[in-house]
Amino acid sequence: MNSAKVVICGGGGFIGGHLAADLRAQGYKNLRSIDIKPFDQWYQLFGDVENLQLDLQRRQACEEALKEAQIVYNLAADMGGMGFIENNRALCMLSVLINTHLLMAARQAGVQRFFYASSACVYNADKQRDPNVTALKEQDAYPAMPEDGYGWEKLFSERMCRHFREDFGVQTRVARYHNVYGPHGTWDGGREKAPAAICRKVIQAKLSGKHEIEIWGDGNQTRSFMYIDDCLRGTKAILASDILEPINLGSNELVSVNQLVDIVEDIASIRLKRSYNLKAPKGVNGRNSDNTLIQKYLGWQPGTRLRAGLERTYQWIYDQMRSNAKSKG
């Protein structure tokens, strides 16, 4: 399959950039990467990949993107961390155009496999009110009450994948990502997620000498975080599998936001005075991944402990911030 025409939609983003790097390392020679961002804003850009700047909300752009495609990874979406999701619900909903037009183009092009990156934000909010959350099973998405905006779009697009498979024979596979993090991703600007945001805040405190940090919410909300390498391994396995229903792809190593700060402080060898912004977006109180099904079907489990992944992420963000400071100086 290394000769297959593989298209990465959202290839200029965090996960897409890592996926392109990974497939290149595996010997894939016929890669096409698509993103709406200008090339100088792509997180990873490779000269031996066919890179296209296209707006995949447009049907014509999707048809161009999928010409002669055999394998498609749809990682494209207008999204970010909780601050972005809660304040840009309409923009998040408009991502439904991307998946809809890509599926239409995939059917037209006779694509062999179509992967859709869904999210744990599809899960029923009633099951996420307690920080001591019971890990979410795949069936917990229904009866539906997902994250407003972003979660609804993801849940609808999951159904769209199902019906294109059932009605038109497009071989769709769907993974529900749980908080993917790592180097070469967003760490400032408002779209960053909690691990990157906390790394940035701790580094700022260390470099400035102002040993304080603001935490969104009370710090007791819980999450699990999956390192990018584990995400890629699981994504490729799901794409190649016979799993037809959406399946969890995430770590089950549950931590509170306060514990997340503890780990990053420890990596930085610093202790900070904490203030809590109770008016800031904080999402659900608790969310964790039940990995029973993916372990049963694929034997997959995350191989990177949170501390190890955060060390790599912290160092990359630290280097970026020092580099930016030098260029401004």
Short mmCIF file of C-alpha atoms in Angstrom, two decimals:
data_model
loop_
_atom_site.label_atom_id
_atom_site.label_comp_id
_atom_site.label_asym_id
_atom_site.label_seq_id
_atom_site.Cartn_x
_atom_site.Cartn_y
_atom_site.Cartn_z
CA MET A 1 0.00 0.00 0.00
CA ASN A 2 3.05 2.31 0.14
CA SER A 3 2.34 3.18 -3.50
CA ALA A 4 -1.25 4.25 -2.75
CA LYS A 5 -2.29 7.86 -3.29
CA VAL A 6 -2.81 9.12 0.27
CA VAL A 7 -4.47 12.46 0.96
CA ILE A 8 -4.16 14.16 4.35
CA CYS A 9 -6.86 16.78 4.83
CA GLY A 10 -5.75 19.25 7.49
CA GLY A 11 -2.14 18.37 6.70
CA GLY A 12 -0.88 21.78 7.80
CA GLY A 13 -2.25 21.22 11.29
CA PHE A 14 -0.78 19.53 14.35
CA ILE A 15 -1.94 15.93 13.82
CA GLY A 16 -1.85 16.19 10.03
CA GLY A 17 1.76 17.37 10.02
CA HIS A 18 2.83 14.50 12.25
CA LEU A 19 0.90 12.04 10.08
CA ALA A 20 2.65 13.29 6.94
CA ALA A 21 6.04 12.90 8.66
CA ASP A 22 5.13 9.40 9.84
CA LEU A 23 3.91 8.18 6.44
CA ARG A 24 7.02 9.58 4.76
CA ALA A 25 9.15 7.67 7.25
CA GLN A 26 7.21 4.50 6.36
CA GLY A 27 8.12 4.94 2.72
CA TYR A 28 4.93 6.42 1.29
CA LYS A 29 5.92 8.33 -1.84
CA ASN A 30 2.55 9.44 -3.19
CA LEU A 31 1.34 11.85 -0.51
CA ARG A 32 -0.87 14.89 -0.93
CA SER A 33 -1.39 17.31 1.96
CA ILE A 34 -4.20 19.88 2.06
CA ASP A 35 -4.80 22.84 4.37
CA ILE A 36 -6.51 26.23 4.22
CA LYS A 37 -3.56 27.95 5.92
CA PRO A 38 -0.78 29.61 3.92
CA PHE A 39 2.27 27.35 3.68
CA ASP A 40 4.31 29.50 6.08
CA GLN A 41 1.74 28.74 8.79
CA TRP A 42 1.86 24.94 8.40
CA TYR A 43 3.32 23.21 11.45
CA GLN A 44 5.30 20.77 9.29
CA LEU A 45 5.87 21.24 5.56
CA PHE A 46 7.67 18.68 3.40
CA GLY A 47 9.06 19.42 -0.03
CA ASP A 48 8.57 15.85 -1.29
CA VAL A 49 4.83 15.97 -0.56
CA GLU A 50 2.26 17.48 -2.93
CA ASN A 51 1.10 20.41 -0.78
CA LEU A 52 -2.06 22.30 -1.71
CA GLN A 53 -3.70 25.32 -0.08
CA LEU A 54 -7.45 24.76 -0.46
CA ASP A 55 -10.65 25.68 1.41
CA LEU A 56 -12.20 22.27 1.99
CA GLN A 57 -15.53 23.80 2.95
CA ARG A 58 -16.00 24.20 -0.82
CA ARG A 59 -17.15 21.18 -2.81
CA GLN A 60 -14.95 22.01 -5.81
CA ALA A 61 -11.89 22.17 -3.57
CA CYS A 62 -12.70 18.74 -2.13
CA GLU A 63 -13.02 17.28 -5.63
CA GLU A 64 -9.62 18.72 -6.52
CA ALA A 65 -8.10 17.45 -3.26
CA LEU A 66 -9.29 13.86 -3.80
CA LYS A 67 -8.41 13.39 -7.49
CA GLU A 68 -7.00 9.86 -7.89
CA ALA A 69 -7.05 9.41 -4.09
CA GLN A 70 -7.13 5.90 -2.66
CA ILE A 71 -6.76 6.63 1.05
CA VAL A 72 -8.10 9.77 2.75
CA TYR A 73 -7.47 11.01 6.28
CA ASN A 74 -9.93 13.77 7.18
CA LEU A 75 -8.31 15.68 10.04
CA ALA A 76 -9.52 19.08 8.80
CA ALA A 77 -11.70 21.22 11.07
CA ASP A 78 -11.97 24.75 12.38
CA MET A 79 -11.23 24.04 16.02
CA GLY A 80 -9.02 24.62 19.02
CA GLY A 81 -9.01 24.27 22.79
CA MET A 82 -11.95 24.90 25.07
CA GLY A 83 -11.59 28.67 24.88
CA PHE A 84 -12.01 28.57 21.10
CA ILE A 85 -14.75 25.92 21.07
CA GLU A 86 -16.98 27.70 23.57
CA ASN A 87 -16.66 31.08 21.88
CA ASN A 88 -16.89 30.02 18.21
CA ARG A 89 -19.75 27.53 17.99
CA ALA A 90 -20.94 28.60 14.54
CA LEU A 91 -17.43 28.34 13.08
CA CYS A 92 -17.08 24.86 14.58
CA MET A 93 -20.43 23.81 13.11
CA LEU A 94 -19.38 24.97 9.66
CA SER A 95 -16.78 22.19 9.60
CA VAL A 96 -19.73 19.97 8.65
CA LEU A 97 -19.23 21.31 5.13
CA ILE A 98 -15.70 19.88 5.05
CA ASN A 99 -16.69 16.32 5.89
CA THR A 100 -19.85 16.42 3.76
CA HIS A 101 -18.05 17.64 0.64
CA LEU A 102 -15.10 15.30 1.22
CA LEU A 103 -17.44 12.31 1.48
CA MET A 104 -19.17 13.34 -1.73
CA ALA A 105 -15.80 13.69 -3.44
CA ALA A 106 -14.61 10.36 -1.98
CA ARG A 107 -17.63 8.60 -3.44
CA GLN A 108 -17.03 10.24 -6.80
CA ALA A 109 -13.31 9.35 -6.80
CA GLY A 110 -13.84 5.74 -5.68
CA VAL A 111 -11.71 6.17 -2.55
CA GLN A 112 -10.80 2.83 -0.91
CA ARG A 113 -10.63 3.98 2.73
CA PHE A 114 -11.81 7.21 4.36
CA PHE A 115 -10.77 8.05 7.93
CA TYR A 116 -12.70 10.65 9.93
CA ALA A 117 -11.25 12.21 13.08
CA SER A 118 -14.13 12.63 15.52
CA SER A 119 -13.82 13.73 19.13
CA ALA A 120 -14.68 12.81 22.70
CA CYS A 121 -16.75 16.02 22.63
CA VAL A 122 -19.54 13.89 21.11
CA TYR A 123 -20.26 12.27 24.48
CA ASN A 124 -23.37 12.98 26.53
CA ALA A 125 -22.63 15.85 28.92
CA ASP A 126 -24.70 14.25 31.70
CA LYS A 127 -22.07 11.51 31.94
CA GLN A 128 -19.28 14.06 32.46
CA ARG A 129 -20.52 16.12 35.41
CA ASP A 130 -18.31 14.46 38.06
CA PRO A 131 -14.50 14.91 38.08
CA ASN A 132 -14.33 11.30 39.33
CA VAL A 133 -15.80 10.31 35.98
CA THR A 134 -16.54 6.78 34.86
CA ALA A 135 -14.55 6.27 31.67
CA LEU A 136 -16.70 6.87 28.60
CA LYS A 137 -17.76 3.89 26.53
CA GLU A 138 -18.64 4.24 22.86
CA GLN A 139 -22.37 3.80 23.53
CA ASP A 140 -22.32 6.81 25.90
CA ALA A 141 -22.70 9.16 22.90
CA TYR A 142 -26.43 8.37 22.91
CA PRO A 143 -28.95 9.64 23.85
CA ALA A 144 -27.21 12.63 22.30
CA MET A 145 -26.21 15.69 24.29
CA PRO A 146 -22.70 16.52 23.04
CA GLU A 147 -20.57 19.63 23.45
CA ASP A 148 -22.57 22.49 21.95
CA GLY A 149 -21.37 23.45 18.48
CA TYR A 150 -18.18 21.43 18.02
CA GLY A 151 -19.53 18.20 19.55
CA TRP A 152 -22.77 18.33 17.57
CA GLU A 153 -20.85 18.79 14.32
CA LYS A 154 -18.63 15.81 15.11
CA LEU A 155 -21.59 13.59 16.01
CA PHE A 156 -23.48 14.57 12.85
CA SER A 157 -20.41 13.92 10.71
CA GLU A 158 -20.00 10.48 12.31
CA ARG A 159 -23.52 9.66 11.11
CA MET A 160 -22.73 11.04 7.68
CA CYS A 161 -19.76 8.65 7.48
CA ARG A 162 -21.99 5.76 8.51
CA HIS A 163 -24.62 6.48 5.89
CA PHE A 164 -22.12 7.03 3.09
CA ARG A 165 -20.71 3.61 3.97
CA GLU A 166 -24.11 1.93 4.18
CA ASP A 167 -25.75 3.64 1.20
CA PHE A 168 -22.84 4.30 -1.15
CA GLY A 169 -20.14 1.83 -0.13
CA VAL A 170 -17.53 4.40 0.94
CA GLN A 171 -15.38 2.48 3.42
CA THR A 172 -15.37 4.93 6.32
CA ARG A 173 -13.58 4.48 9.64
CA VAL A 174 -14.11 6.81 12.62
CA ALA A 175 -12.01 7.42 15.74
CA ARG A 176 -13.04 9.57 18.69
CA TYR A 177 -9.87 11.40 19.70
CA HIS A 178 -9.36 12.24 23.37
CA ASN A 179 -7.16 15.34 23.80
CA VAL A 180 -4.14 14.79 21.56
CA TYR A 181 -0.97 16.70 22.49
CA GLY A 182 2.73 16.88 21.64
CA PRO A 183 5.38 19.01 19.89
CA HIS A 184 4.73 20.87 16.61
CA GLY A 185 1.30 22.11 17.66
CA THR A 186 -0.54 25.23 18.73
CA TRP A 187 0.72 26.66 22.00
CA ASP A 188 -0.57 30.24 21.96
CA GLY A 189 -3.09 32.48 20.20
CA GLY A 190 -6.30 31.10 21.70
CA ARG A 191 -6.61 27.74 19.93
CA GLU A 192 -4.16 25.81 22.11
CA LYS A 193 -5.31 22.95 24.35
CA ALA A 194 -4.60 22.49 28.05
CA PRO A 195 -1.19 20.70 27.94
CA ALA A 196 0.33 23.28 25.58
CA ALA A 197 -1.32 26.21 27.36
CA ILE A 198 -0.01 25.10 30.74
CA CYS A 199 3.49 24.47 29.34
CA ARG A 200 3.46 27.99 27.87
CA LYS A 201 2.25 29.59 31.11
CA VAL A 202 4.86 27.78 33.22
CA ILE A 203 7.63 28.71 30.78
CA GLN A 204 6.49 32.35 30.76
CA ALA A 205 6.57 32.39 34.55
CA LYS A 206 10.05 30.84 34.58
CA LEU A 207 11.51 33.19 31.98
CA SER A 208 9.90 36.34 33.38
CA GLY A 209 10.63 35.61 37.02
CA LYS A 210 6.96 36.28 37.84
CA HIS A 211 6.13 33.00 39.53
CA GLU A 212 2.35 33.02 39.07
CA ILE A 213 -0.07 31.06 36.90
CA GLU A 214 -3.75 31.50 36.05
CA ILE A 215 -5.75 28.29 35.78
CA TRP A 216 -9.11 28.14 34.01
CA GLY A 217 -11.81 26.75 36.30
CA ASP A 218 -11.13 25.42 39.79
CA GLY A 219 -8.43 23.01 38.60
CA ASN A 220 -10.39 19.96 39.74
CA GLN A 221 -11.80 19.15 36.29
CA THR A 222 -10.31 15.89 34.97
CA ARG A 223 -9.13 14.73 31.56
CA SER A 224 -6.94 12.18 29.85
CA PHE A 225 -4.32 13.26 27.30
CA MET A 226 -2.95 11.15 24.43
CA TYR A 227 0.54 11.71 23.05
CA ILE A 228 0.76 12.26 19.29
CA ASP A 229 2.80 9.08 18.58
CA ASP A 230 0.10 6.92 20.17
CA CYS A 231 -2.57 8.80 18.22
CA LEU A 232 -0.84 8.08 14.89
CA ARG A 233 -0.36 4.41 15.69
CA GLY A 234 -4.03 4.03 16.64
CA THR A 235 -5.29 6.07 13.69
CA LYS A 236 -3.48 3.91 11.13
CA ALA A 237 -4.64 0.72 12.84
CA ILE A 238 -8.28 1.85 12.85
CA LEU A 239 -8.09 2.86 9.19
CA ALA A 240 -6.80 -0.61 8.24
CA SER A 241 -9.29 -2.44 10.48
CA ASP A 242 -12.78 -3.85 9.96
CA ILE A 243 -14.19 -1.70 12.80
CA LEU A 244 -17.27 -0.03 11.32
CA GLU A 245 -18.53 1.96 14.32
CA PRO A 246 -16.86 4.99 15.93
CA ILE A 247 -14.27 3.89 18.48
CA ASN A 248 -12.38 5.62 21.28
CA LEU A 249 -8.76 6.56 20.71
CA GLY A 250 -7.30 8.05 23.86
CA SER A 251 -5.33 7.53 27.03
CA ASN A 252 -7.07 6.30 30.16
CA GLU A 253 -4.51 7.97 32.45
CA LEU A 254 -6.90 10.37 34.23
CA VAL A 255 -5.51 13.58 35.77
CA SER A 256 -6.97 16.80 37.09
CA VAL A 257 -5.87 20.13 35.66
CA ASN A 258 -4.16 20.83 39.00
CA GLN A 259 -2.22 17.58 38.64
CA LEU A 260 -1.32 18.56 35.08
CA VAL A 261 0.14 21.81 36.42
CA ASP A 262 2.00 19.82 39.11
CA ILE A 263 3.70 17.71 36.44
CA VAL A 264 4.72 20.67 34.28
CA GLU A 265 6.00 22.58 37.33
CA ASP A 266 8.07 19.52 38.22
CA ILE A 267 9.51 19.35 34.69
CA ALA A 268 10.41 23.05 34.93
CA SER A 269 11.79 22.70 38.50
CA ILE A 270 9.58 25.56 39.69
CA ARG A 271 6.59 26.17 41.96
CA LEU A 272 4.05 28.84 41.07
CA LYS A 273 1.37 30.76 42.91
CA ARG A 274 -1.96 29.68 41.44
CA SER A 275 -4.99 31.82 40.75
CA TYR A 276 -8.24 30.35 39.46
CA ASN A 277 -10.37 32.05 36.82
CA LEU A 278 -13.82 30.62 37.50
CA LYS A 279 -15.35 32.61 34.63
CA ALA A 280 -13.07 31.15 31.96
CA PRO A 281 -14.21 28.26 29.72
CA LYS A 282 -13.42 24.93 31.39
CA GLY A 283 -15.58 22.36 29.59
CA VAL A 284 -17.11 19.34 31.30
CA ASN A 285 -16.07 18.40 34.85
CA GLY A 286 -14.67 15.00 33.94
CA ARG A 287 -13.78 13.03 30.79
CA ASN A 288 -11.80 9.82 30.36
CA SER A 289 -11.50 7.15 27.66
CA ASP A 290 -12.72 3.59 28.12
CA ASN A 291 -10.34 1.60 25.92
CA THR A 292 -11.99 -1.80 26.31
CA LEU A 293 -13.13 -2.03 22.69
CA ILE A 294 -9.92 -0.90 21.00
CA GLN A 295 -7.88 -3.25 23.18
CA LYS A 296 -10.24 -6.08 22.26
CA TYR A 297 -10.20 -5.40 18.52
CA LEU A 298 -6.68 -4.12 17.92
CA GLY A 299 -4.70 -4.76 21.10
CA TRP A 300 -3.94 -1.03 21.11
CA GLN A 301 -3.06 0.89 24.23
CA PRO A 302 -1.12 4.14 24.63
CA GLY A 303 2.59 3.56 25.06
CA THR A 304 3.55 7.04 26.29
CA ARG A 305 2.98 8.03 29.90
CA LEU A 306 1.77 11.59 30.45
CA ARG A 307 4.97 12.71 32.18
CA ALA A 308 7.17 11.51 29.32
CA GLY A 309 5.00 13.14 26.65
CA LEU A 310 4.84 16.40 28.56
CA GLU A 311 8.62 16.52 28.91
CA ARG A 312 8.99 16.41 25.11
CA THR A 313 6.17 18.91 24.59
CA TYR A 314 7.55 21.29 27.23
CA GLN A 315 11.03 21.24 25.69
CA TRP A 316 9.70 21.95 22.20
CA ILE A 317 7.53 24.88 23.39
CA TYR A 318 10.43 26.19 25.50
CA ASP A 319 12.68 26.19 22.44
CA GLN A 320 9.99 27.97 20.39
CA MET A 321 9.52 30.65 23.03
CA ARG A 322 13.25 31.25 23.45
CA SER A 323 13.66 31.44 19.68
CA ASN A 324 10.78 33.92 19.37
CA ALA A 325 12.23 36.06 22.17
CA LYS A 326 15.65 36.17 20.48
CA SER A 327 14.17 37.11 17.11
CA LYS A 328 12.22 39.97 18.72
CA GLY A 329 15.23 41.09 20.71
#
